[in-house]
XYZ file of C-alpha atoms in Angstrom:
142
model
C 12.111 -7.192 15.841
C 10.133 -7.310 13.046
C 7.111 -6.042 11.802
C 4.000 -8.508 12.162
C 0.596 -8.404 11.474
C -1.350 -7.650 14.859
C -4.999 -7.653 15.936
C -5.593 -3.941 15.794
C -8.884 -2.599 14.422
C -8.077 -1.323 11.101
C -11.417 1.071 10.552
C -10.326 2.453 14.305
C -7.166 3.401 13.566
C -8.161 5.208 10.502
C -10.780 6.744 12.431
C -7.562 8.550 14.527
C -6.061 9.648 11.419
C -4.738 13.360 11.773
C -5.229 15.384 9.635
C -8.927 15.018 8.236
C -8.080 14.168 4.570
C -6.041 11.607 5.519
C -8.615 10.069 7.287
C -10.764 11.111 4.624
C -8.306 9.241 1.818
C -7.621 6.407 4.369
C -11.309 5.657 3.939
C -11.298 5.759 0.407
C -7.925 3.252 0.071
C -9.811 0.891 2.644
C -12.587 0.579 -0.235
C -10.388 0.928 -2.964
C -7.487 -2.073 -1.599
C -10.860 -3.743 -0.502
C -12.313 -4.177 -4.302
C -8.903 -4.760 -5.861
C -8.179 -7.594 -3.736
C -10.992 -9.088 -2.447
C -9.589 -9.189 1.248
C -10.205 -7.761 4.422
C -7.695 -4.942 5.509
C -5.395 -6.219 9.000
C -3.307 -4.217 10.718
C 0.554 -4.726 9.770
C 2.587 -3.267 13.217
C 0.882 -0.131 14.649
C 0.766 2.330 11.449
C 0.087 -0.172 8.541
C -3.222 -1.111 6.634
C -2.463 -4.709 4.826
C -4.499 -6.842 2.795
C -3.276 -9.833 2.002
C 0.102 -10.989 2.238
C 3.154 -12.411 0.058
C 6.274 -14.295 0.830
C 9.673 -13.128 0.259
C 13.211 -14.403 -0.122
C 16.309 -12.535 -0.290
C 19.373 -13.408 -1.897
C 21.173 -13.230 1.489
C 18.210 -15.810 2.740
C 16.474 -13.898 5.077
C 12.714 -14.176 4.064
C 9.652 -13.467 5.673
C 6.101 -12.044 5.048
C 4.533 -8.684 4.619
C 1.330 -7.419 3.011
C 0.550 -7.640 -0.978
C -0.733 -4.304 -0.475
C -1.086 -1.697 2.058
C -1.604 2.221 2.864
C -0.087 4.299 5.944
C -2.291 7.757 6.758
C 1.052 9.469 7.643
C 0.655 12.869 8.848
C 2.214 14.675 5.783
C 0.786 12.109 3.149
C -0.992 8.849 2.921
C 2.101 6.464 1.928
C 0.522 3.402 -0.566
C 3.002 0.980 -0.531
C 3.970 -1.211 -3.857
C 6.035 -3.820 -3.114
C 7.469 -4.683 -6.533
C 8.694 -0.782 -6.533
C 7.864 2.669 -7.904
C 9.561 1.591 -11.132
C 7.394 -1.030 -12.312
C 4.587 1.806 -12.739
C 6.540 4.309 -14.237
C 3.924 4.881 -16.962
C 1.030 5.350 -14.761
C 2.629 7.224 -12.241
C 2.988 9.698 -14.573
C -0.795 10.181 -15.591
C -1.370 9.768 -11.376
C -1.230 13.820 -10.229
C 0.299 14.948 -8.055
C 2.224 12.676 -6.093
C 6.113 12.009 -4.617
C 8.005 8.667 -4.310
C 10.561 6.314 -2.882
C 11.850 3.029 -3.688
C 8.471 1.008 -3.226
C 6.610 3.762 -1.677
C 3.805 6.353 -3.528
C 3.405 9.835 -1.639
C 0.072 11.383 -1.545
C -0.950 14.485 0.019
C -4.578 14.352 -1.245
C -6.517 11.229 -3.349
C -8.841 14.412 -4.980
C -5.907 15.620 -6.869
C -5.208 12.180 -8.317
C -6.679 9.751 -10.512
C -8.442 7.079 -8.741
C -8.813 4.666 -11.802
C -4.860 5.102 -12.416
C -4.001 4.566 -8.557
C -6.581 1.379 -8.586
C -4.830 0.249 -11.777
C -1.008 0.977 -9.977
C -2.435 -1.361 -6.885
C -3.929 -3.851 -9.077
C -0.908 -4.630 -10.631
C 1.415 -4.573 -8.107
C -1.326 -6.633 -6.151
C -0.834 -9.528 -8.803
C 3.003 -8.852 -9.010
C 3.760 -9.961 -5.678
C 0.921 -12.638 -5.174
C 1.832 -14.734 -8.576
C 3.950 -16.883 -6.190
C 6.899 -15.998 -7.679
C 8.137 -12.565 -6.630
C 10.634 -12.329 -3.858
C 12.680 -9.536 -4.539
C 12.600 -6.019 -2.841
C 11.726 -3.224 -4.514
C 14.719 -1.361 -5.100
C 16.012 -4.856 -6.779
C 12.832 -4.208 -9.184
């Protein structure tokens, strides 16, 4: 099944965040994804902080919706997903801190060690990547 956004309390589930910085960084992204997007965060299945959402088509036609931008308080990092992929914000990442990353997913074990203006900048722009109405792709196709 897939994932969907649900009616979960989004402050209350960062409230449960284990351990305390990533509650503590949870916070933060709720104000930071707040300010770049101008939404309201919803939950996105049971681990997921959205804001906004997109629509997607792959090239084998399945399609569907997720969040233009979203965080996960993970118990070894806070996960900020970018939808449009790592690769797009090559040159920022590296000015971030420290950090680790997947295909369309940025690894943080603690927001003090980074640069918040860089991460904003990383989220705004993958924020308007994937809500210009024309980006479909996923991000390892980026």
């Amino acid at each position: 099944m897939a994932t969907t956004w649900t009616d979960g309390d989004p402050v209350a589930f960062v409230e449960r965040a284990a351990p305390a910085v990533r509650r503590r960084d949870a916070h933060t992204l709720l104000e930071l994804m707040r300010r770049v997007t101008g939404q309201e965060p919803r939950m996105f299945g049971t681990s997921m902080v959205g804001f906004g959402q997109y629509r997607y088509e792959y090239a084998s036609g399945r399609s569907g919706q997720a969040p233009a931008a979203s965080f996960a308080p993970r118990k070894a990092a806070t996960t900020v997903y970018l939808p449009d992929g790592v690769g797009a914000h090559e040159e920022l990442l590296a000015r971030l801190g420290p950090h680790t990353t997947g295909v369309g997913c940025l690894y943080v074990k603690d927001l003090e060690q980074v640069d918040l203006g860089v991460l904003e900048e990383i989220v705004r722009r993958s924020w308007s990547a994937v809500t210009a109405g024309t980006f479909g792709r996923r991000a390892r196709e980026s």
